[in-house]
GROMACS .gro file of C-alpha atoms in nm:
model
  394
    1UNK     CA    1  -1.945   0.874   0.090
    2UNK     CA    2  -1.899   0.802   0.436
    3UNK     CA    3  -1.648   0.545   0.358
    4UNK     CA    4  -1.380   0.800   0.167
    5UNK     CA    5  -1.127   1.001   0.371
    6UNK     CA    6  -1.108   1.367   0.414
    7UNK     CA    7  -0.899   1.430   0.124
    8UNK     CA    8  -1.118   1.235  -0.126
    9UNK     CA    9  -1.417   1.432  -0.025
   10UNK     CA   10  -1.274   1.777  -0.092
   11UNK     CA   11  -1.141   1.650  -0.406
   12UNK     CA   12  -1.426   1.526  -0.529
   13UNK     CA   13  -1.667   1.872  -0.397
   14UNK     CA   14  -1.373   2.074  -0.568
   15UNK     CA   15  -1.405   1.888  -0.910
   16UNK     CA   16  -1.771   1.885  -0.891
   17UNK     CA   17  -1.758   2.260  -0.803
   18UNK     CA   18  -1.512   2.298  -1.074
   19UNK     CA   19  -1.680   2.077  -1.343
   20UNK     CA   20  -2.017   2.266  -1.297
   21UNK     CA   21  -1.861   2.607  -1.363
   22UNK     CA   22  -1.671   2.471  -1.703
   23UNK     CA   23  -2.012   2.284  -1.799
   24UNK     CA   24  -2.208   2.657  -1.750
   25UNK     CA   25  -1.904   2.853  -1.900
   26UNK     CA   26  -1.901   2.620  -2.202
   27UNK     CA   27  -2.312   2.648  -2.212
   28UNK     CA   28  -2.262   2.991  -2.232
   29UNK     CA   29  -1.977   2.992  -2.451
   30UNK     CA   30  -2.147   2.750  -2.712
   31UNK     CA   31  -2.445   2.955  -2.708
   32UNK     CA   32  -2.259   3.320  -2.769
   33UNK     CA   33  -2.046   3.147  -3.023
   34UNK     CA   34  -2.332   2.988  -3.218
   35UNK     CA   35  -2.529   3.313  -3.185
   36UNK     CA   36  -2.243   3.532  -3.355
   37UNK     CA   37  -2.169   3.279  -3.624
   38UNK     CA   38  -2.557   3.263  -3.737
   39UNK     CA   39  -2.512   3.686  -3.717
   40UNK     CA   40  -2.211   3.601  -3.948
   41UNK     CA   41  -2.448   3.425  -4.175
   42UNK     CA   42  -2.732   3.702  -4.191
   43UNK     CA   43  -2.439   3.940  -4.244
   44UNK     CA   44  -2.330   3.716  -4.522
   45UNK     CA   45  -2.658   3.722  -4.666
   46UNK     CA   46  -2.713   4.087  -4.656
   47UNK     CA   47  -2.382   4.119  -4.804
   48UNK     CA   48  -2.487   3.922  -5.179
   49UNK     CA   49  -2.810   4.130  -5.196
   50UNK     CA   50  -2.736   4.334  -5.510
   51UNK     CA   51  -2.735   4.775  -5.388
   52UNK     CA   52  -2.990   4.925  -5.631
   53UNK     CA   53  -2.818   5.093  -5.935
   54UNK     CA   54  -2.498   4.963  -5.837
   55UNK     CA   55  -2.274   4.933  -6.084
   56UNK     CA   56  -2.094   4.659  -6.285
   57UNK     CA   57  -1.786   4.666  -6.024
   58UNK     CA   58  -1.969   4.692  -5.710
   59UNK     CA   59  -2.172   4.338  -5.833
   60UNK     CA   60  -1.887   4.178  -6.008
   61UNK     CA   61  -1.773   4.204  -5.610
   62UNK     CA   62  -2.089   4.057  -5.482
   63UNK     CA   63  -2.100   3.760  -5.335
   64UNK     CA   64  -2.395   3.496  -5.455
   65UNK     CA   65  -2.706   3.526  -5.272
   66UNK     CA   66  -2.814   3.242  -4.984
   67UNK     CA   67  -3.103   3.148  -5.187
   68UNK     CA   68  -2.839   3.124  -5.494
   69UNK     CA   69  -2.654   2.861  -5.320
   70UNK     CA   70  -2.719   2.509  -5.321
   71UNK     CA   71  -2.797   2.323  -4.983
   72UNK     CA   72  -2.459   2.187  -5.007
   73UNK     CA   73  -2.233   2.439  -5.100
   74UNK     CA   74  -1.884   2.501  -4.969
   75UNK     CA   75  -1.972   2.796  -4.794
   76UNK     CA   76  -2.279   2.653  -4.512
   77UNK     CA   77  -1.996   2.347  -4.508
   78UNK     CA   78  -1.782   2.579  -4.355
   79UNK     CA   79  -1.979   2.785  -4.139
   80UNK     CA   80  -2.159   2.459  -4.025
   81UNK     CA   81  -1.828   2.238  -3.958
   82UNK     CA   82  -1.656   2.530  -3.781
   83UNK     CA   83  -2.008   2.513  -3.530
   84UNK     CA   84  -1.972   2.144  -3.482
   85UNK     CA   85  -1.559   2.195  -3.437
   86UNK     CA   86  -1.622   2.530  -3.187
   87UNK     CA   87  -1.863   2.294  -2.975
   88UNK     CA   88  -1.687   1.983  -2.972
   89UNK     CA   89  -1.360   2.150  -2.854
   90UNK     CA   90  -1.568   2.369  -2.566
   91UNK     CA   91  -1.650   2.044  -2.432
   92UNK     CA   92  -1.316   1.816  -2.484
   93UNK     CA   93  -1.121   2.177  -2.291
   94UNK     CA   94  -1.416   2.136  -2.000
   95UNK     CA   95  -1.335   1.764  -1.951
   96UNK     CA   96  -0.951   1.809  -1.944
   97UNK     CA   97  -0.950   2.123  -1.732
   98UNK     CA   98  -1.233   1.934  -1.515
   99UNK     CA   99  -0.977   1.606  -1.494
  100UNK     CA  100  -0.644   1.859  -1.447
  101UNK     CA  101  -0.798   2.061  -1.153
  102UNK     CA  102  -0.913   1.753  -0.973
  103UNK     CA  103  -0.605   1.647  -0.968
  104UNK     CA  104  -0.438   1.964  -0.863
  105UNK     CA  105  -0.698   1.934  -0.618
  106UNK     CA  106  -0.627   1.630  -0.473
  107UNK     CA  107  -0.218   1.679  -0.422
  108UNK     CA  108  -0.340   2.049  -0.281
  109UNK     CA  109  -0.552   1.925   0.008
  110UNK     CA  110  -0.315   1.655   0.055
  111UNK     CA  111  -0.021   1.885   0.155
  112UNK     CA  112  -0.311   2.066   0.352
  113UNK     CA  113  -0.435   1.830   0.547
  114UNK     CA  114  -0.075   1.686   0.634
  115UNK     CA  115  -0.132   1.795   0.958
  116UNK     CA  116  -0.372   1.560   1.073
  117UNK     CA  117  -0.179   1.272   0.895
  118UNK     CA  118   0.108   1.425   1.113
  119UNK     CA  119  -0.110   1.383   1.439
  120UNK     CA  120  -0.241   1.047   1.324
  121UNK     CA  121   0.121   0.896   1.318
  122UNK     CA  122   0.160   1.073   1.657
  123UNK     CA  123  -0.150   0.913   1.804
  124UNK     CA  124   0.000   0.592   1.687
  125UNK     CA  125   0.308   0.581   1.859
  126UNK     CA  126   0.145   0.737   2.222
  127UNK     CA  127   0.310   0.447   2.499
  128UNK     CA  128   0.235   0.526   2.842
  129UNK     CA  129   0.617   0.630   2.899
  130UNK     CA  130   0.635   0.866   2.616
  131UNK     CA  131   0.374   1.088   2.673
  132UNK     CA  132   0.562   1.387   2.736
  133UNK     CA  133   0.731   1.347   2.404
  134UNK     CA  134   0.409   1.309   2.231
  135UNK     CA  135   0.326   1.680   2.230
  136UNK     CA  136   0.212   1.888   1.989
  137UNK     CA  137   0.440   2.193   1.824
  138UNK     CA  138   0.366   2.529   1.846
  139UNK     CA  139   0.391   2.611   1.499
  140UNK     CA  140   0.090   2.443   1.395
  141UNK     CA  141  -0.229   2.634   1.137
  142UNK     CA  142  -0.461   2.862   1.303
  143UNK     CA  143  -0.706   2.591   1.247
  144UNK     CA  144  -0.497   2.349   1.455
  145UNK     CA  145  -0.438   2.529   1.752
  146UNK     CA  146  -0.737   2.456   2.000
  147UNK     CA  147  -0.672   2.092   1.912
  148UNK     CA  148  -0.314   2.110   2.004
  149UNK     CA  149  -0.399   2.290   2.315
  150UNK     CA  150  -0.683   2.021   2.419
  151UNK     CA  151  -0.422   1.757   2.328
  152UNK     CA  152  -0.145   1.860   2.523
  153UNK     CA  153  -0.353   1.864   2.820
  154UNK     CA  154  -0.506   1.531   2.786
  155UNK     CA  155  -0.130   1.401   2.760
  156UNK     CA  156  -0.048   1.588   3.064
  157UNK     CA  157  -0.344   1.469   3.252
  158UNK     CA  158  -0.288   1.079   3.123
  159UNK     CA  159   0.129   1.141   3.232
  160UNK     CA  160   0.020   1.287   3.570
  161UNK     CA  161  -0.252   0.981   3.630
  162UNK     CA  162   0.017   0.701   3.494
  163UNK     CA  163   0.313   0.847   3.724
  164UNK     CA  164   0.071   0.876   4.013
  165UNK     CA  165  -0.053   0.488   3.935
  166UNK     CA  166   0.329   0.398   3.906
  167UNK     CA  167   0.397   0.540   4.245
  168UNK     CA  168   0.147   0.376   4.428
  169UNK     CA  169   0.190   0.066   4.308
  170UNK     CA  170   0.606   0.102   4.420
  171UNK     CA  171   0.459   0.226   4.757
  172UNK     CA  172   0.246  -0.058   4.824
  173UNK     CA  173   0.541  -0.309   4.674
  174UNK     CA  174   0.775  -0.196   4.910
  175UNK     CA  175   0.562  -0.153   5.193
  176UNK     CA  176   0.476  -0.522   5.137
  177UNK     CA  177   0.793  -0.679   5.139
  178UNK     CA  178   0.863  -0.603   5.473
  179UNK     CA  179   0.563  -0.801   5.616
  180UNK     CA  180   0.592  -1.087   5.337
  181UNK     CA  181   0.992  -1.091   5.461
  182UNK     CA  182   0.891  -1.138   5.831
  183UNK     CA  183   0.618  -1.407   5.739
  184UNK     CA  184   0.857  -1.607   5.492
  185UNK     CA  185   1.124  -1.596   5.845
  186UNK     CA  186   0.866  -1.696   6.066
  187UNK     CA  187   0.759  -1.949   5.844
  188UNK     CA  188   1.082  -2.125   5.785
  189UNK     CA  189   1.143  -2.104   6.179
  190UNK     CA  190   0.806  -2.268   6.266
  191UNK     CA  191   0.947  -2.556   6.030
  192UNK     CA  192   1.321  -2.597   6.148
  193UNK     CA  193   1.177  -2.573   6.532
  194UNK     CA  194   0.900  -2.872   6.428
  195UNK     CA  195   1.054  -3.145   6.191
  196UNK     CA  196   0.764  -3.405   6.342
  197UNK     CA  197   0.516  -3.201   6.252
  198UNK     CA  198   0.235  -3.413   6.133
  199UNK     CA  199   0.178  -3.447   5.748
  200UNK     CA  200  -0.161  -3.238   5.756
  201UNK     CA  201   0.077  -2.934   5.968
  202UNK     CA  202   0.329  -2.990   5.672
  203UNK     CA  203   0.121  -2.946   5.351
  204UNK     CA  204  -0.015  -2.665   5.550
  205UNK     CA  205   0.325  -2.504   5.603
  206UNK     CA  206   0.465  -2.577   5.267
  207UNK     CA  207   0.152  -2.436   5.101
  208UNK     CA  208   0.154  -2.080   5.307
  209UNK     CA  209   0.548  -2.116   5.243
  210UNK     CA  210   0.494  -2.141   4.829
  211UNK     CA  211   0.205  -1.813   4.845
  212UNK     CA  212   0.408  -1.649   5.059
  213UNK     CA  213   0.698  -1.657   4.790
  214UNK     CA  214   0.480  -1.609   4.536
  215UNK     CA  215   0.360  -1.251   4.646
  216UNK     CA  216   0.716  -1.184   4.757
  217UNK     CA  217   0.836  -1.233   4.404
  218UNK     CA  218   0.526  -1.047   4.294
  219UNK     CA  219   0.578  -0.746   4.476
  220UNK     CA  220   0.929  -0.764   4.392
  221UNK     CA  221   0.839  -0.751   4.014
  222UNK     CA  222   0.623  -0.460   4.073
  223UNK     CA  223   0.876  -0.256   4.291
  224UNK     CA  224   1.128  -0.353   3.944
  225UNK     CA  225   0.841  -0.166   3.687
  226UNK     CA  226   0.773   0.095   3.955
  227UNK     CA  227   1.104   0.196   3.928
  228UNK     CA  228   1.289   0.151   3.584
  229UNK     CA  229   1.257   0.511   3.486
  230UNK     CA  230   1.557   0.551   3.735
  231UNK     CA  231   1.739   0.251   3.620
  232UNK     CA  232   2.090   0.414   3.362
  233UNK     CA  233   2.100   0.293   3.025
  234UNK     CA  234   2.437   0.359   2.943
  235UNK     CA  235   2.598   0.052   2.960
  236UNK     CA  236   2.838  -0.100   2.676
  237UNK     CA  237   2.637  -0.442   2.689
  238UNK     CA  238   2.852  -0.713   2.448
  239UNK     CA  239   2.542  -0.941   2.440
  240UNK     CA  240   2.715  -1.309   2.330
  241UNK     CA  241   2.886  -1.283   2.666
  242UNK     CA  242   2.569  -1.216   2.831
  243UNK     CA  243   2.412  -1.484   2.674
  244UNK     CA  244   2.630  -1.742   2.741
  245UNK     CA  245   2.591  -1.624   3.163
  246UNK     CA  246   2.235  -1.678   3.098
  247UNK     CA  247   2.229  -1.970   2.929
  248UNK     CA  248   2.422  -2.107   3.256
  249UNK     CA  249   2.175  -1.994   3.487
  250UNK     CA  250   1.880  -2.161   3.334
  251UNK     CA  251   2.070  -2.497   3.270
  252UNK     CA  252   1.906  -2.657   3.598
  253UNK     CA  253   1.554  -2.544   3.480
  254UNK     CA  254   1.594  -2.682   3.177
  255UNK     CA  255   1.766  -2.975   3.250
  256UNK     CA  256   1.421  -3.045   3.418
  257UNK     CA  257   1.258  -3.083   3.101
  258UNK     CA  258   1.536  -3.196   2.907
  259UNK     CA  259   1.502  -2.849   2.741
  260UNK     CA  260   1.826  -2.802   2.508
  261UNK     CA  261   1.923  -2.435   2.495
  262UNK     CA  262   2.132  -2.318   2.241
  263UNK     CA  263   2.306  -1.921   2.143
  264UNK     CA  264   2.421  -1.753   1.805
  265UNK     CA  265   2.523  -1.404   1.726
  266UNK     CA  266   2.700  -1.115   1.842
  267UNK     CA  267   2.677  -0.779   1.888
  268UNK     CA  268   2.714  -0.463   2.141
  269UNK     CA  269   2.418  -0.223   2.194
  270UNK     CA  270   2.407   0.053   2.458
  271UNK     CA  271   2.145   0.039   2.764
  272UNK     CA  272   2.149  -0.099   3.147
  273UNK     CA  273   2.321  -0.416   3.182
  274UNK     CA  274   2.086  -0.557   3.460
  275UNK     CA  275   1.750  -0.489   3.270
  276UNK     CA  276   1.868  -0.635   2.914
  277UNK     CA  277   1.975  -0.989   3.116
  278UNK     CA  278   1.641  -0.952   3.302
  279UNK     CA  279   1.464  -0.931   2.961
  280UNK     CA  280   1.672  -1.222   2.847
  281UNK     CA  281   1.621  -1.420   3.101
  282UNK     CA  282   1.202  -1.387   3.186
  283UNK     CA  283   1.163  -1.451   2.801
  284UNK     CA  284   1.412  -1.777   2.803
  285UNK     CA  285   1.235  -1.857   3.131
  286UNK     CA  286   0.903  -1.856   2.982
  287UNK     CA  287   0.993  -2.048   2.672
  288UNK     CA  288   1.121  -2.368   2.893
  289UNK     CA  289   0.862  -2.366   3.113
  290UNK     CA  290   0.594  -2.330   2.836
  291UNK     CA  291   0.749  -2.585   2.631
  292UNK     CA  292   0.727  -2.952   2.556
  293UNK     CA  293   0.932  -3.187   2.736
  294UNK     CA  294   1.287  -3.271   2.486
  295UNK     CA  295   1.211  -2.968   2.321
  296UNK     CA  296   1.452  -2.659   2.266
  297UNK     CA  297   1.473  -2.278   2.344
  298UNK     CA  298   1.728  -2.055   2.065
  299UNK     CA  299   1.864  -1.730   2.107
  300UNK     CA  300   2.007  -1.557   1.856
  301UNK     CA  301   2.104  -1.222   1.741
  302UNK     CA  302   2.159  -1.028   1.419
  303UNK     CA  303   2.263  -0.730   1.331
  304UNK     CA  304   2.160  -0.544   0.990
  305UNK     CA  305   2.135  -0.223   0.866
  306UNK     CA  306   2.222  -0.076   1.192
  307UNK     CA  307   1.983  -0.245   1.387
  308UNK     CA  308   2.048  -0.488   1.638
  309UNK     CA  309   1.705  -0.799   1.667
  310UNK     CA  310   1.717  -1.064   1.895
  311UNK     CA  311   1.537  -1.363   1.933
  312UNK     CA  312   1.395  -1.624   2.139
  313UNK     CA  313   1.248  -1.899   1.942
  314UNK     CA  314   1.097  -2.232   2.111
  315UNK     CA  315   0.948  -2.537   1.999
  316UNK     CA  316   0.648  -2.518   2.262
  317UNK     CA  317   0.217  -2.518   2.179
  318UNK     CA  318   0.211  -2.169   2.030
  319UNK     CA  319   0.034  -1.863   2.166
  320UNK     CA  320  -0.312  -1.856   2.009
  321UNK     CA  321  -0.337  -1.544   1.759
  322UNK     CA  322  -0.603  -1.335   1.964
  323UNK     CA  323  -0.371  -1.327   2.268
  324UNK     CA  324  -0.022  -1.211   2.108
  325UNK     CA  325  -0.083  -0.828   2.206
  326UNK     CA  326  -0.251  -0.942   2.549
  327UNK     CA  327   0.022  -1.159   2.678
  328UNK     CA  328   0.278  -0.821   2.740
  329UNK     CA  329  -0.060  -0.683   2.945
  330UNK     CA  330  -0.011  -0.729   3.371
  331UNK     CA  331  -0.148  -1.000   3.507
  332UNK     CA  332  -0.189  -1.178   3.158
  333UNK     CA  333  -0.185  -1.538   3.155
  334UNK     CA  334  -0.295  -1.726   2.866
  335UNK     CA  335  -0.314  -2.059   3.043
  336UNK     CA  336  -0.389  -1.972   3.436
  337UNK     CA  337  -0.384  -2.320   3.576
  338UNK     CA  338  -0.045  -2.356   3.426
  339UNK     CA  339   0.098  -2.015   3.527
  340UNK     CA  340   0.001  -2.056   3.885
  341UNK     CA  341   0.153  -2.459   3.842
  342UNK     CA  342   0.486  -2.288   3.810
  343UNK     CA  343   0.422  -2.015   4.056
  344UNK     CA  344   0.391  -1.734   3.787
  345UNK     CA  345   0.185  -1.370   3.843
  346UNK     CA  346   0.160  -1.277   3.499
  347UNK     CA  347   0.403  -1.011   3.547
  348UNK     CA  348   0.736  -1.110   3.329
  349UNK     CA  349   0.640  -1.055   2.988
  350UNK     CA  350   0.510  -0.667   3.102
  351UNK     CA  351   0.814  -0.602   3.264
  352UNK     CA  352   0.958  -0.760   2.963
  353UNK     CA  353   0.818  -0.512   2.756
  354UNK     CA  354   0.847  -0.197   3.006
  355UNK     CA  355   1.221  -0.257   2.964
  356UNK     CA  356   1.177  -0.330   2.590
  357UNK     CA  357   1.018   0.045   2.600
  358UNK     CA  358   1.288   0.187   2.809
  359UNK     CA  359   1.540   0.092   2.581
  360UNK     CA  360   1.340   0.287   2.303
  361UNK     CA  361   1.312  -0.099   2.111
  362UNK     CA  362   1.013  -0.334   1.989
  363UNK     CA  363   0.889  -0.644   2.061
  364UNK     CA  364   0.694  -0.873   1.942
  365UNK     CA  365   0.557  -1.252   1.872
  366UNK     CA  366   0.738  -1.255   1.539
  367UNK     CA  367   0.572  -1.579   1.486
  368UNK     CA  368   0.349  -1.822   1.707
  369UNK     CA  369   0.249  -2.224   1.579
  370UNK     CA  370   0.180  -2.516   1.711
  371UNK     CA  371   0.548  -2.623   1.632
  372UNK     CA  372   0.660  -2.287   1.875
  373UNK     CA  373   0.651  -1.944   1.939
  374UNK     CA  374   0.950  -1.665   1.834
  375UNK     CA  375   0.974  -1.333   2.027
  376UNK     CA  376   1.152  -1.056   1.867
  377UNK     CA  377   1.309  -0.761   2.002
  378UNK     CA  378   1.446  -0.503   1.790
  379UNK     CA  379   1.673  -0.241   1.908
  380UNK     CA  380   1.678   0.115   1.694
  381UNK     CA  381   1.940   0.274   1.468
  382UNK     CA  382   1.990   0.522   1.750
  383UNK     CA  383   2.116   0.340   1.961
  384UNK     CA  384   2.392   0.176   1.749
  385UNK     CA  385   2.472   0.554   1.613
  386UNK     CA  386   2.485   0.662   2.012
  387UNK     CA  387   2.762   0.373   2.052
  388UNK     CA  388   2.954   0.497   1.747
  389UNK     CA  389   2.984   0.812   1.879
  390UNK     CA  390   3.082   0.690   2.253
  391UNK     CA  391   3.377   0.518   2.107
  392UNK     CA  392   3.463   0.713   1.895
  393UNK     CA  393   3.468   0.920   2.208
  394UNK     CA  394   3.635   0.730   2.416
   0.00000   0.00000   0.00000
C-alpha cells in the first residue's frame, strides 16, 4: 500500500467505501424483496381457500389451493425464478456501479490532486538561476496555500543565499587578480633579469610561473560565472561563421595531437555572442585534450522543429556513466592527474553549463563510449520564435 500513489489510494478507499454500501443496500434489498414475494405467496394461498357458502361464481374464480398444486407447477416456477432473477441482478447492478464509481473516482481525484502534479513538475525544473521564476501562484486551493507560502520563502531564502555565494566568490576573483597579476610580472622579470640562472632556480621559476597562471585563469573563470547574469543575450549569432573562427583558434592545439577537427550545419539563434563561442570553445577544448592522439573532434548543428541542437562529438575514452551529471559540477574532474597535466581547474564544463542555463537551453552527454563522448546542447523554441519576431521587426 505504501508503494501506490496518492491517487490510487483514494480510489481504491472510495470504491471500497462505495462497494460496501452497494453490498449492504443489495443485502437489504434482497432481503425486503424476498420477504414481500414469500407475503405474495401466503397472500396467494389465502386467496384459493374456498369463503364458506360462497357461491358457484365466487369459486369458479378461485384459484387452486397451495396444497392442490404439484411441487412443480408453473406457478412456484415463477415466483421462485423471479427470486433467483431479483437476486442475481441486485448483485450484477452492485458490481457495475462498484466498477463505474471507481472509475469516476479515479479521473475525479486525478483532476484534484493536479495540483501537486503541478508542483512536482515545478520542483523538477528548480536551477539555481531560476528560482525566482519558480514561485508558486496565488490562485492555488485553500488546502494549498500554507504550502505555497512555505515554498516561496524557501525559494527566496535559497535565491538570497545563491546571489550572496555568487558575489563573494566575484569579490574574492577580482580581488585576486590583482596580486596573481603583480606575481606573474615579477615573475617573468626575475627571469628576463637572470637567464644563467642555475637549472634547480629554473624549474623553480617555471613551476611558480605555471601555478601562478593556473589560479590566474582560475579566478578569471570564476569572475566570468560571477558575472553572466549581466552579460546581454541579444545578439543575432549566425553560428557556421562562428564555428569556422573557432575551429581556427584551436588548430595549434590540435595540431598537437594530430586532432582533425571538422564543422557541419547552419543556423542563427539569438543570445550573447561572447558566451556562445566561450561554450564552443571550452567544450571543443576539452574534447582534444581528452582525446586519443589521430583522433577527431565534430561539430555540428541541426535545426528541427524549431529547435536549434548542437554538437560536439569526439572519438576520445568515454566519460564513465556515474560521472555524466557530475562532470558540469565546479571543480569536477573525472581524471585529476590528467586535468592538472594540462593545467585545468575543473571549471569549463560549469561555466559551460551556467551559460547553457543563461541561454534558457540543455545540455547534456548525449552519448559517452569507449569509441567517444557527444555533448549536446539544445536551444528552445523560444528563442527561434524571439528571432522571428526581431526580423520581422527589423
Amino acid at each position: 500500500m505504501k508503494r501506490l500513489s496518492l491517487q490510487w489510494r483514494i480510489t481504491l478507499m472510495t470504491a471500497l467505501l462505495i462497494a460496501t454500501a452497494c453490498i449492504s443496500m443489495s443485502l437489504l434489498l434482497g432481503y425486503s424483496g424476498r420477504h414481500y414475494m414469500d407475503r405474495i405467496g401466503t397472500s396467494i394461498s389465502g386467496y384459493t381457500e374456498p369463503a364458506p357458502h360462497s357461491g358457484a361464481s365466487e369459486h369458479a374464480n378461485a384459484l387452486p389451493s397451495a396444497e392442490a398444486l404439484a411441487p412443480n407447477s408453473d406457478l412456484v416456477i415463477v415466483i421462485d425464478g423471479a427470486q433467483a432473477a431479483f437476486t442475481a441482478s441486485n448483485w450484477l447492478i452492485t458490481a457495475v456501479v462498484t466498477l463505474l464509481s471507481a472509475a469516476l473516482a479515479y479521473f475525479v481525484s486525478g483532476r484534484a490532486l493536479r495540483p501537486l502534479h503541478s508542483f512536482a513538475s515545478r520542483l523538477e525544473e528548480i536551477e539555481p538561476n531560476n528560482l525566482g521564476k519558480m514561485k508558486l501562484p496565488e490562485d492555488l486551493l485553500p488546502e494549498f496555500r500554507r504550502s505555497r507560502d512555505a515554498f516561496n520563502r524557501m525559494l527566496d531564502r535559497l535565491d538570497e543565499g545563491f546571489r550572496a555565494q555568487k558575489q563573494f566568490t566575484g569579490n574574492a576573483a577580482h580581488e585576486l587578480r590583482t596580486p596573481l597579476a603583480l606575481m606573474q610580472a615579477k615573475l617573468e622579470l626575475f627571469s628576463a633579469e637572470h637567464p644563467n640562472a642555475d637549472a634547480e632556480t629554473a624549474d623553480f621559476l617555471r613551476l611558480l610561473g605555471e601555478q601562478t597562471e593556473r589560479m590566474a585563469e582560475m579566478s578569471k573563470t570564476l569572475l566570468e560565472l560571477s558575472e553572466l547574469r549581466s552579460v546581454p543575450c541579444e545578439d543575432r549569432i549566425e553560428l557556421e561563421p562562428l564555428m569556422e573562427e573557432l575551429c581556427t583558434d584551436l588548430t595549434p592545439l590540435a595540431e598537437q595531437q594530430n586532432i582533425e577537427l571538422r564543422y557541419e550545419g547552419n543556423a542563427t539563434l539569438i543570445g550573447s555572442d561572447t558566451l556562445i563561442y566561450r561554450l564552443l570553445f571550452n567544450l571543443s577544448e576539452n574534447a582534444i585534450r581528452y582525446n586519443r592522439r589521430n583522433g577527431s573532434v565534430r561539430l555540428s548543428v541541426r535545426e528541427e522543429a524549431g529547435c536549434i541542437e548542437i554538437r560536439v562529438a569526439d572519438s576520445g575514452t568515454g566519460i564513465p556513466a556515474q560521472y555524466r551529471e557530475s562532470i558540469f559540477q565546479p571543480f569536477f574532474r573525472v581524471d585529476k592527474s590528467r586535468s592538472r597535466r594540462y593545467g585545468g581547474a575543473g571549471l569549463g564544463l560549469a561555466l559551460v553549463r551556467e551559460i547553457a542555463l543563461l541561454h534558457d537551453a540543455e545540455i547534456r552527454v548525449e552519448e559517452s563510449s569507449d569509441e567517444g563522448t557527444t555533448m549536446a546542447i539544445r536551444f528552445p523554441k523560444m528563442r527561434n520564435a524571439s528571432l522571428k519576431n526581431s526580423s520581422e521587426t527589423s
